[in-house]
Every structure is written in structure tokens, then in C-alpha cells.
Amino acid sequence: MSGPTSEAGGRRRARPTAHELARYEALFAARTRTMKSSAMREMMALTEQPDVISLAGGLPDTSTFPPELFAELFDEVAASATARALQYGPTEGMAAAVDCVVEVMTAEGTRVDRDEVIITTGGQQVIDLVCKALIDPGDVIVAEAPTYPGAIPTFGAYQAAVAQIEMDDEGMPIDELERTLDRLAREARRPKFIYTIPNFQNPGGVTMSLERRRALVALAREHELLVLEDNPYGLLRYEGEPLPTLYALDADAGGTRGGADLVIYLGTFSKILSPGVRLGWAVAPRPVLEKLNLGKQGADLCSSPVTQLFVAEYFRHRDATGEPAWLAYVERLRALYGRRRDVMLAALEEHFGESGRWTRPGGGMFIWATLDERINTTDLLALARTSERVAFVPGSAAYMDGRSGASSMRLNFAGNSEEHIREGIRRIGSAVQTQVGLISTLTGSRARAGAAPTGADAAPTPSGAGERGAGGAGAELADVVELPRRARGSARRRGDG
Amino acid sequence: MSGARNIVVLTGGRSLERNVSLRSGAHVREALTRLGHDVRAVDADGDVLGSLLAGKPEVAFIALHGRDGEDGTIQQLLEAVGIPYTGSPPAACMSAHDKALAKHLMQAGGIPTPDFRCLSERAVKQLGGAALLEEIERSLAFPLVVKPARQGSALGVKFARSREELPGALVGAFSYDDKVLVERFIAGRDLAVSVLDGDPLPVVEAVPREEDFYDFSSRYEIGMTTFVCPAELDDATTARAQELALATYELLGCRGVARVDLMLDAQTSELWVLECNVVPGMTDTSLLPMAADAAGIDFDQLIERVLESAFEHLAVPPERAG
């Protein structure tokens, strides 16, 4: 057969040549220039191999959900609502799913008005919709450092400038936040919202103290700034007493009305039930909610009625003792993950010892470990993956500039068996010891453990002493990372060589 | 075009560049299919030999970057089973893949390459680090570039601006290879010249979009760097860059296609050869296809020429199937 490259005629080739790529280049939106794939991400893709123990994932353990119950719930949906399940649903979500949200929020100690809830396709969609509603290119988002790695591509896609504020063991230091806001004001730059994960932060593993929660809400009200409170792990608490949500604190501060004025709450069924149902929600002041709703109409019209009805059925289900099944399941996850956290902490003590520092989360799924500043965890991952068959998330994934946090790593304890956690940490520890040994040889000195937010976050600090006292070195590290990066020229580019 | 051939595209593999290899392999396979060949892709992460023997291909197209594909491993295997393959023979692959060895050969062959020291992890452990660092500091001036000797992409490549930064940079590079080179940093313009069958293609320049020249990893990320081809250089510089690329290609004993990376010294306008890549990227945003395109060779023509180069050194070309 004759190839389509034949010289005769003006037939289009099936694949673009490099020359033709320039054409597409002119059509791509400016924001795609900030959407990047990094060597580190490429490497992460290689960790999904059967003999690699991965402590890298953000995964809950879905193997704990009883298959019989899964089948029973879908049977029930089929019997009672096949046609509705297969139909489009309302953009704001089905009433039955909103009922479940109200129930979860109540369990979190937060009262919500069901008219202020929108059901979304996972919590991730809330981040996207909030950016879509609030961010013009160059607008500033204030976030914690480190921050949720999954939010970074979203912030980048909306061309936000992100000011990251280094956390200590009580979360984001509010005095540092104030200084950042002042500085932005002097530079006539406009922060639109503050993004925070107050409970068992991903990836930092720290929890914002009650005093700081109060101070953050007060500051937001003073500056008329929105706060996006991302709370996927609030119910996964393994010790200590729950703290009020920022949403509840803002609603209380507002007085008369039920809802919050400036806090947008993000919740999800991913960690208390399953990420596979792809259901999350936002609770927001009405004017914001309307914009989120419009954005969602454009994005996907509605979240899946199939899974909304499945979740609704699940929340109606009672276990043998008459308890709501979902609460019993969360209780089970708590016991399971709590043990796994303890196993990981013990393993870190044994295998990292003095070569690192790590957070001691009171809940959630992640521990953040920081090593000697001369160890780069992206490089360490390359070594650990090949010589030890183990993986973790390098810290720089949690920074907008892709460079800071280079000596830290995120470790997931929730999604792995105790045996894998012990062995995984042993393997990472062995790679760390190799590097520490080399450093000692090269410098003739002992390696030092890096500074990290430490300490348990179990109970609220009654005195409020944390705010100024504990800030310390972390407070110095706040930085503003500009996005989008300046585009120059229109020549072609490549991603590999 | 020539007759249809039974071809295996070797792709994927186990190196850190697996994903790039998969993309290169997919593009090569599509082009070869369009050219009318009988093509089968083999992921080189398992029993490569078994797959090769089972399929009885008349030629292997190597789209395998990094370890195995570029270090001569696959080439030796193919030699052993008598299957012709694209690109350079084992000795050239081994010399080019090991940047330290390549630089030693360049120095001996009179090709300008930045001064360097090569360190092995064993030497560091046996001789002690402090003495080594002192020697490096005495003989090479900061800033320095630290690279794993045998790692294809920018992974593990670090700047050390001062003595304090050197241990961290070395430990990083040792994560990828137990052999590391420390090289004098040349500030200037980043150039690449691909050589196709002994003909140098137009020069490509990589222009970092950010002012931060000290971050190699972002330097090679999508959107962080723009590429200009042909590079805006005077004729003499272009000719010199092409001449050096060809000399490097010949010195190392390359065949088929290879890409030579150079620096144009901002201060002295001298050209320095950094390294030679024997399996250059074949994705549609890679440098080689870009350079070929600038020379009026489209992707399919490029692939066909690379394919045919697999037979050129053979005394008697094998029978064609089609």
C-alpha cells in the first residue's frame, strides 16, 4: 500500500509534523502554558508496579466495604428508582443526596441549610468551580505550604498566583497570613480566597488549632475574603476532640442567619465511603452558590444520579444493631486507619530515627516527613524505586513552584496493610540511610533532620498561645509564587528529548 | 518508498524514561504503519528475547530511551540473535550513554568539552569525601553542574554554586547512578544538533522561559522552555556547531540518527559539546523531528530513513518481504 505521505495531491497527513504543531500552538489557550507535566510526575507513573510498595497514593482502603452490602444497595436502587437513576438529575443535586450531606455535616457538628448545598462530582470539582467563579488570571489564592497536590493543577489552569504560607504544628500561622495580606494590599494585588484544609491536612498531617480557626474567620470577615474550607477527613479522627468547622464558626459570627457569610465548605463522600462514587459537595453563601451552580451546568450538568441514589440508599441502611450503617463504617475505618497510623509512626521511629522529622496526625490519611535539607526527595524516590521498590510523594508536589519542600515527603498510611506500611517505611529508611551515609562521607559531619511541623494536634490549645509562639522558623518561609509564568516567543516546544 | 517490512518497535522498558519511550514508540509505530509496513510494538519490560524470536522480525526499530535502550544492552541482544536494528552499535551506545566515558573520548579526540571530574560512589567512600571535594574545588571553578553519568533525562542534574551545595548535588546524582560527573558550568545558549545518516540537521536552540537557569528539571518541562529551529545563529557558528556534532557522532562510532547537545559560551562564543544521545526522542514535540522538519524532512520520511539506515552497514541486505 502507498503511504499517506505520498507527494501527490494535497492530502492531509494523519499525524501532525513538528511544523504543523505550530498551528495548534496558536490555538491553545494561554492557560495551557502553565499546565505542565514534570519529570517527577512521570516518575510517579512508574511506581504503579506490582512489586513496588506504594505509600504514595491518596487512596482510602475500599477493600473494607462489604460486597454483599454493595450488591444489596444497588438492588434496592434498581427496584425503587431505575428510571430516575438512569435519568439526568438537578444540577444542585438530588434531594435524597442532600439529605445525606446534612447528616454528615451534623455529625461534624455543623448545621447547614439544605438550600445552600450543591452536590458535586467529587470534592475536586468544588475546587475547580470555586476557581471558575472567583479567579481572573493573576488573582491571588492564599494557601497553606505545603498544600494539597491535587489543587495545584487547578490553580494553575485558572492562572492564579498562589501565596503559600508555611504551616507549623497548629496549621497556618494567622500572623503570617495577616502580613501576607498586608503585603498583597501594598502591591495592589487582589487575594480572592484562602484555601485551607483545617483537619489532618493533606499532605502536612497537621490540624489548625481552635484559636487560629477563630482568628482566620475573624480576619476573613474583616478583609471580606472568602475561605475555601476543604474538609475531607474531619470524621476520620483517631484521637482527641473534634474542633468546630470554619463554616460553623463563621455562621456563629454572623449571628442572625443560619449559614456562613464567607466560608465555602467542601465535603466529600470519598474518604468516608468511596472515591469511586465521585460525589462531594459544597455549602456556600447563596450568591456564591449560584455561581457554582452556573459553573457546574457548564461543566457536567449534574453529578451522577446512579451514585447519588446509591449513597442515599446507603445512608438509609441500618446495621444489625439498628445503627446507621455509614456511621458504623466510618467507625470501622477510624479503628483501622488509627492502627495503621500508629504502625507507621512506630516504623518511622525505628527506621528514620534521627535522620528525619515527621508530623503526628490525629486523623486523616497522611504523614509529612522532612529529611536533611541536602536530601532531595525526588532523587530519593528514584533511588528508592529502583533499589528498594518503594514509593512516596516527593514534597515538591505540594508546592506551586514545584521546587520548595524538596526535602520532604508525603506518606499515606490509610491505604496500605500494616505489613506493607512496616516494610515500606523500612525500605524508605534504608534508602535514606544510604544518602545520609554519603552526606556524612562527603562532609565529614552528621546529617541533620530538617525542620517540620511536629507535635500531635489532638486537642485544641486552650490558651491560644500557639499563634505567635509556635510560628517560629516556619513563619519566615512564606512565599508568593507567581503564575502564570511569563510567556515569551511563540516557538515550538517539547516535553521530552 | 521501499517494500513492506516486518518490523518490531521496541518501546517502553524499565528505565525512568519509560513514559517518553512509550510515546516515542507510539509515534514511530504509527508512522511505520502509514508507510505500509507490518509493525508490532514490544514493550521491553519483560521477555524481550522471547518476543523477538517469536515474531521473527526482519528489523527492530529501537524507541527505547535510557537504560537498556541507550546503553548497548538491547543492541547486544539484537546482534546476538542476528536481527538488524536502527541506530548505533553497542560500542557507540556504551560510549555515548556514559557521559564520563564520552567526555574522555572527546578530550582525546580533540573535541571541546567542558572540564570535568568523574566520581564513583565507591571512590567517595574509600577516599573520603573531603579530599575529593577539595580537589574538585581546586581544579574546577564554581558554579558546577553535577550529573549522573548514565541517566538520560534531566533527572538528577543539579547546579552547585558553592562548596556548600556540592554534597547535596552529589547525593542527588548518586541516586540515579553510582558514577557521577562534576562539570564546569558554561553559561550561554543551549543548542542541539541531530545527525541523520552522517548529515547534520539544522540547529535547535532551547530557550528557557524563566530566568532561573539553575533549575534543570523545569528547563526541560513542557511549557517551561521554548525551542527555536533553525536557531538564530550566524553562519559560521551554525557551521561549527554542525561540524562538532558530526565529529562527535563519528568519534563515538554512531550510526543512523543521534543528537548532540552543545553550549555556546556567552563570554567567549566558543562551542562546547556536552553529550551525545543515541536514541533521541521521537515524540511529535521532540527535537529531532523538529530539526528534520526544518530540513524539509517530514516525520514519516524521517522514520523511513532511520529504518533504512539499519541495513546500510550490512554487506548483504536481507530479502524484503513485500
mmCIF file of N, CA and C in Angstrom, chain A residues 250-325:
data_model
loop_
_atom_site.group_PDB
_atom_site.id
_atom_site.type_symbol
_atom_site.label_atom_id
_atom_site.label_comp_id
_atom_site.label_asym_id
_atom_site.label_seq_id
_atom_site.Cartn_x
_atom_site.Cartn_y
_atom_site.Cartn_z
ATOM 1 N N ASP A 250 -17.971 30.741 61.315
ATOM 2 C CA ASP A 250 -18.379 31.914 60.544
ATOM 3 C C ASP A 250 -19.884 32.133 60.677
ATOM 4 N N ALA A 251 -20.643 31.025 60.637
ATOM 5 C CA ALA A 251 -22.094 31.137 60.783
ATOM 6 C C ALA A 251 -22.441 31.730 62.150
ATOM 7 N N ASP A 252 -21.734 31.278 63.189
ATOM 8 C CA ASP A 252 -21.973 31.810 64.542
ATOM 9 C C ASP A 252 -21.649 33.302 64.601
ATOM 10 N N ALA A 253 -20.532 33.661 63.963
ATOM 11 C CA ALA A 253 -20.114 35.055 63.990
ATOM 12 C C ALA A 253 -21.134 35.939 63.278
ATOM 13 N N GLY A 254 -21.807 35.371 62.282
ATOM 14 C CA GLY A 254 -22.800 36.121 61.516
ATOM 15 C C GLY A 254 -24.040 36.411 62.349
ATOM 16 N N GLY A 255 -24.324 35.537 63.328
ATOM 17 C CA GLY A 255 -25.459 35.762 64.212
ATOM 18 C C GLY A 255 -26.790 35.372 63.605
ATOM 19 N N THR A 256 -27.486 36.298 63.057
ATOM 20 C CA THR A 256 -28.889 36.094 62.672
ATOM 21 C C THR A 256 -29.146 34.925 61.726
ATOM 22 N N ARG A 257 -28.470 34.907 60.609
ATOM 23 C CA ARG A 257 -28.731 33.904 59.598
ATOM 24 C C ARG A 257 -28.170 32.542 60.009
ATOM 25 N N GLY A 258 -28.651 31.505 59.350
ATOM 26 C CA GLY A 258 -28.127 30.183 59.650
ATOM 27 C C GLY A 258 -26.757 29.953 59.067
ATOM 28 N N GLY A 259 -26.560 30.338 57.810
ATOM 29 C CA GLY A 259 -25.361 29.955 57.070
ATOM 30 C C GLY A 259 -24.184 30.876 57.294
ATOM 31 N N ALA A 260 -23.032 30.441 56.776
ATOM 32 C CA ALA A 260 -21.818 31.247 56.861
ATOM 33 C C ALA A 260 -21.870 32.360 55.816
ATOM 34 N N ASP A 261 -21.119 33.437 56.071
ATOM 35 C CA ASP A 261 -21.069 34.544 55.122
ATOM 36 C C ASP A 261 -19.898 34.427 54.169
ATOM 37 N N LEU A 262 -18.773 33.919 54.674
ATOM 38 C CA LEU A 262 -17.548 33.980 53.886
ATOM 39 C C LEU A 262 -16.845 32.637 53.721
ATOM 40 N N VAL A 263 -17.389 31.619 54.373
ATOM 41 C CA VAL A 263 -16.739 30.311 54.236
ATOM 42 C C VAL A 263 -17.508 29.448 53.242
ATOM 43 N N ILE A 264 -16.771 28.913 52.275
ATOM 44 C CA ILE A 264 -17.317 27.912 51.369
ATOM 45 C C ILE A 264 -16.798 26.579 51.896
ATOM 46 N N TYR A 265 -17.716 25.692 52.198
ATOM 47 C CA TYR A 265 -17.320 24.409 52.771
ATOM 48 C C TYR A 265 -17.266 23.361 51.677
ATOM 49 N N LEU A 266 -16.212 22.582 51.682
ATOM 50 C CA LEU A 266 -16.069 21.484 50.712
ATOM 51 C C LEU A 266 -16.105 20.169 51.480
ATOM 52 N N GLY A 267 -17.036 19.299 51.108
ATOM 53 C CA GLY A 267 -17.090 17.970 51.720
ATOM 54 C C GLY A 267 -17.063 16.898 50.646
ATOM 55 N N THR A 268 -16.865 15.666 51.054
ATOM 56 C CA THR A 268 -16.804 14.579 50.071
ATOM 57 C C THR A 268 -17.185 13.251 50.702
ATOM 58 N N PHE A 269 -17.756 12.376 49.873
ATOM 59 C CA PHE A 269 -18.024 11.009 50.330
ATOM 60 C C PHE A 269 -16.825 10.092 50.065
ATOM 61 N N SER A 270 -15.788 10.655 49.444
ATOM 62 C CA SER A 270 -14.657 9.827 49.005
ATOM 63 C C SER A 270 -13.962 9.102 50.141
ATOM 64 N N LYS A 271 -13.768 9.788 51.262
ATOM 65 C CA LYS A 271 -12.978 9.190 52.329
ATOM 66 C C LYS A 271 -13.830 8.481 53.380
ATOM 67 N N ILE A 272 -15.126 8.799 53.434
ATOM 68 C CA ILE A 272 -15.965 8.107 54.418
ATOM 69 C C ILE A 272 -16.775 6.986 53.778
ATOM 70 N N LEU A 273 -16.789 6.943 52.437
ATOM 71 C CA LEU A 273 -17.486 5.855 51.759
ATOM 72 C C LEU A 273 -16.627 5.343 50.604
ATOM 73 N N SER A 274 -16.526 6.138 49.534
ATOM 74 C CA SER A 274 -15.779 5.662 48.372
ATOM 75 C C SER A 274 -15.488 6.799 47.411
ATOM 76 N N PRO A 275 -14.240 6.879 46.927
ATOM 77 C CA PRO A 275 -13.948 7.876 45.888
ATOM 78 C C PRO A 275 -14.588 7.480 44.558
ATOM 79 N N GLY A 276 -14.907 6.181 44.420
ATOM 80 C CA GLY A 276 -15.481 5.704 43.170
ATOM 81 C C GLY A 276 -16.874 6.248 42.893
ATOM 82 N N VAL A 277 -17.617 6.657 43.939
ATOM 83 C CA VAL A 277 -18.954 7.223 43.685
ATOM 84 C C VAL A 277 -18.840 8.635 43.121
ATOM 85 N N ARG A 278 -17.644 9.222 43.166
ATOM 86 C CA ARG A 278 -17.392 10.566 42.664
ATOM 87 C C ARG A 278 -18.443 11.568 43.151
ATOM 88 N N LEU A 279 -18.647 11.618 44.435
ATOM 89 C CA LEU A 279 -19.605 12.586 44.971
ATOM 90 C C LEU A 279 -18.994 13.404 46.109
ATOM 91 N N GLY A 280 -19.134 14.702 45.953
ATOM 92 C CA GLY A 280 -18.744 15.612 47.008
ATOM 93 C C GLY A 280 -19.795 16.696 47.094
ATOM 94 N N TRP A 281 -19.503 17.731 47.848
ATOM 95 C CA TRP A 281 -20.477 18.821 47.919
ATOM 96 C C TRP A 281 -19.804 20.115 48.358
ATOM 97 N N ALA A 282 -20.541 21.199 48.100
ATOM 98 C CA ALA A 282 -20.134 22.482 48.642
ATOM 99 C C ALA A 282 -21.314 23.058 49.391
ATOM 100 N N VAL A 283 -21.009 23.771 50.484
ATOM 101 C CA VAL A 283 -22.021 24.575 51.156
ATOM 102 C C VAL A 283 -21.505 26.005 51.060
ATOM 103 N N ALA A 284 -22.309 26.891 50.524
ATOM 104 C CA ALA A 284 -21.790 28.233 50.258
ATOM 105 C C ALA A 284 -22.881 29.281 50.419
ATOM 106 N N PRO A 285 -22.491 30.522 50.704
ATOM 107 C CA PRO A 285 -23.473 31.609 50.720
ATOM 108 C C PRO A 285 -24.197 31.653 49.362
ATOM 109 N N ARG A 286 -25.494 32.009 49.410
ATOM 110 C CA ARG A 286 -26.314 31.905 48.186
ATOM 111 C C ARG A 286 -25.700 32.524 46.930
ATOM 112 N N PRO A 287 -25.211 33.785 47.014
ATOM 113 C CA PRO A 287 -24.681 34.379 45.764
ATOM 114 C C PRO A 287 -23.529 33.556 45.184
ATOM 115 N N VAL A 288 -22.691 33.014 46.066
ATOM 116 C CA VAL A 288 -21.580 32.180 45.594
ATOM 117 C C VAL A 288 -22.135 30.880 45.029
ATOM 118 N N LEU A 289 -23.107 30.323 45.755
ATOM 119 C CA LEU A 289 -23.712 29.061 45.336
ATOM 120 C C LEU A 289 -24.275 29.162 43.915
ATOM 121 N N GLU A 290 -24.901 30.303 43.632
ATOM 122 C CA GLU A 290 -25.483 30.479 42.291
ATOM 123 C C GLU A 290 -24.409 30.417 41.219
ATOM 124 N N LYS A 291 -23.274 31.028 41.503
ATOM 125 C CA LYS A 291 -22.175 30.992 40.520
ATOM 126 C C LYS A 291 -21.615 29.571 40.387
ATOM 127 N N LEU A 292 -21.528 28.871 41.513
ATOM 128 C CA LEU A 292 -21.040 27.487 41.451
ATOM 129 C C LEU A 292 -21.999 26.654 40.608
ATOM 130 N N ASN A 293 -23.285 26.908 40.806
ATOM 131 C CA ASN A 293 -24.303 26.169 40.068
ATOM 132 C C ASN A 293 -24.189 26.432 38.565
ATOM 133 N N LEU A 294 -24.013 27.706 38.203
ATOM 134 C CA LEU A 294 -23.843 28.037 36.783
ATOM 135 C C LEU A 294 -22.607 27.356 36.206
ATOM 136 N N GLY A 295 -21.559 27.389 36.993
ATOM 137 C CA GLY A 295 -20.313 26.748 36.545
ATOM 138 C C GLY A 295 -20.507 25.264 36.337
ATOM 139 N N LYS A 296 -21.252 24.651 37.248
ATOM 140 C CA LYS A 296 -21.474 23.206 37.143
ATOM 141 C C LYS A 296 -22.359 22.864 35.945
ATOM 142 N N GLN A 297 -23.321 23.727 35.660
ATOM 143 C CA GLN A 297 -24.144 23.489 34.461
ATOM 144 C C GLN A 297 -23.251 23.371 33.239
ATOM 145 N N GLY A 298 -22.267 24.255 33.169
ATOM 146 C CA GLY A 298 -21.352 24.233 32.029
ATOM 147 C C GLY A 298 -20.406 23.053 32.067
ATOM 148 N N ALA A 299 -20.077 22.619 33.269
ATOM 149 C CA ALA A 299 -19.076 21.549 33.385
ATOM 150 C C ALA A 299 -19.671 20.176 33.108
ATOM 151 N N ASP A 300 -20.770 19.823 33.806
ATOM 152 C CA ASP A 300 -21.303 18.467 33.624
ATOM 153 C C ASP A 300 -22.805 18.335 33.863
ATOM 154 N N LEU A 301 -23.532 19.451 33.874
ATOM 155 C CA LEU A 301 -24.986 19.465 34.074
ATOM 156 C C LEU A 301 -25.403 18.963 35.456
ATOM 157 N N CYS A 302 -24.970 17.766 35.811
ATOM 158 C CA CYS A 302 -25.305 17.237 37.130
ATOM 159 C C CYS A 302 -24.350 16.107 37.466
ATOM 160 N N SER A 303 -24.237 15.789 38.738
ATOM 161 C CA SER A 303 -23.444 14.625 39.124
ATOM 162 C C SER A 303 -24.306 13.379 38.957
ATOM 163 N N SER A 304 -23.636 12.247 38.903
ATOM 164 C CA SER A 304 -24.329 11.007 38.558
ATOM 165 C C SER A 304 -25.512 10.668 39.470
ATOM 166 N N PRO A 305 -26.738 10.611 38.929
ATOM 167 C CA PRO A 305 -27.884 10.158 39.739
ATOM 168 C C PRO A 305 -27.709 8.712 40.205
ATOM 169 N N VAL A 306 -27.010 7.893 39.438
ATOM 170 C CA VAL A 306 -26.816 6.489 39.839
ATOM 171 C C VAL A 306 -26.123 6.451 41.205
ATOM 172 N N THR A 307 -25.036 7.179 41.331
ATOM 173 C CA THR A 307 -24.310 7.100 42.596
ATOM 174 C C THR A 307 -24.988 7.941 43.687
ATOM 175 N N GLN A 308 -25.690 9.001 43.293
ATOM 176 C CA GLN A 308 -26.417 9.766 44.318
ATOM 177 C C GLN A 308 -27.477 8.882 44.978
ATOM 178 N N LEU A 309 -28.186 8.105 44.165
ATOM 179 C CA LEU A 309 -29.212 7.220 44.729
ATOM 180 C C LEU A 309 -28.580 6.091 45.534
ATOM 181 N N PHE A 310 -27.422 5.642 45.080
ATOM 182 C CA PHE A 310 -26.691 4.602 45.824
ATOM 183 C C PHE A 310 -26.318 5.123 47.213
ATOM 184 N N VAL A 311 -25.785 6.342 47.262
ATOM 185 C CA VAL A 311 -25.386 6.922 48.549
ATOM 186 C C VAL A 311 -26.613 7.138 49.438
ATOM 187 N N ALA A 312 -27.691 7.612 48.825
ATOM 188 C CA ALA A 312 -28.908 7.852 49.604
ATOM 189 C C ALA A 312 -29.407 6.547 50.228
ATOM 190 N N GLU A 313 -29.364 5.477 49.432
ATOM 191 C CA GLU A 313 -29.793 4.170 49.914
ATOM 192 C C GLU A 313 -28.895 3.717 51.076
ATOM 193 N N TYR A 314 -27.604 3.962 50.894
ATOM 194 C CA TYR A 314 -26.609 3.588 51.910
ATOM 195 C C TYR A 314 -26.874 4.317 53.220
ATOM 196 N N PHE A 315 -27.212 5.574 53.137
ATOM 197 C CA PHE A 315 -27.453 6.346 54.360
ATOM 198 C C PHE A 315 -28.743 5.933 55.059
ATOM 199 N N ARG A 316 -29.678 5.310 54.316
ATOM 200 C CA ARG A 316 -30.901 4.807 54.946
ATOM 201 C C ARG A 316 -30.665 3.470 55.641
ATOM 202 N N HIS A 317 -29.598 2.802 55.221
ATOM 203 C CA HIS A 317 -29.346 1.448 55.705
ATOM 204 C C HIS A 317 -28.965 1.434 57.190
ATOM 205 N N ARG A 318 -29.483 0.418 57.902
ATOM 206 C CA ARG A 318 -29.139 0.256 59.327
ATOM 207 C C ARG A 318 -28.402 -1.072 59.496
ATOM 208 N N ASP A 319 -27.461 -1.110 60.388
ATOM 209 C CA ASP A 319 -26.785 -2.392 60.635
ATOM 210 C C ASP A 319 -27.569 -3.224 61.647
ATOM 211 N N ALA A 320 -27.024 -4.359 62.047
ATOM 212 C CA ALA A 320 -27.741 -5.299 62.907
ATOM 213 C C ALA A 320 -28.199 -4.655 64.211
ATOM 214 N N THR A 321 -27.412 -3.706 64.713
ATOM 215 C CA THR A 321 -27.758 -3.094 65.991
ATOM 216 C C THR A 321 -28.705 -1.905 65.832
ATOM 217 N N GLY A 322 -29.119 -1.632 64.570
ATOM 218 C CA GLY A 322 -30.023 -0.513 64.352
ATOM 219 C C GLY A 322 -29.313 0.810 64.157
ATOM 220 N N GLU A 323 -27.974 0.759 64.187
ATOM 221 C CA GLU A 323 -27.157 1.966 63.942
ATOM 222 C C GLU A 323 -27.155 2.289 62.456
ATOM 223 N N PRO A 324 -27.044 3.578 62.082
ATOM 224 C CA PRO A 324 -26.845 3.866 60.653
ATOM 225 C C PRO A 324 -25.557 3.184 60.172
ATOM 226 N N ALA A 325 -25.677 2.464 59.066
ATOM 227 C CA ALA A 325 -24.534 1.683 58.568
ATOM 228 C C ALA A 325 -23.346 2.576 58.232
#
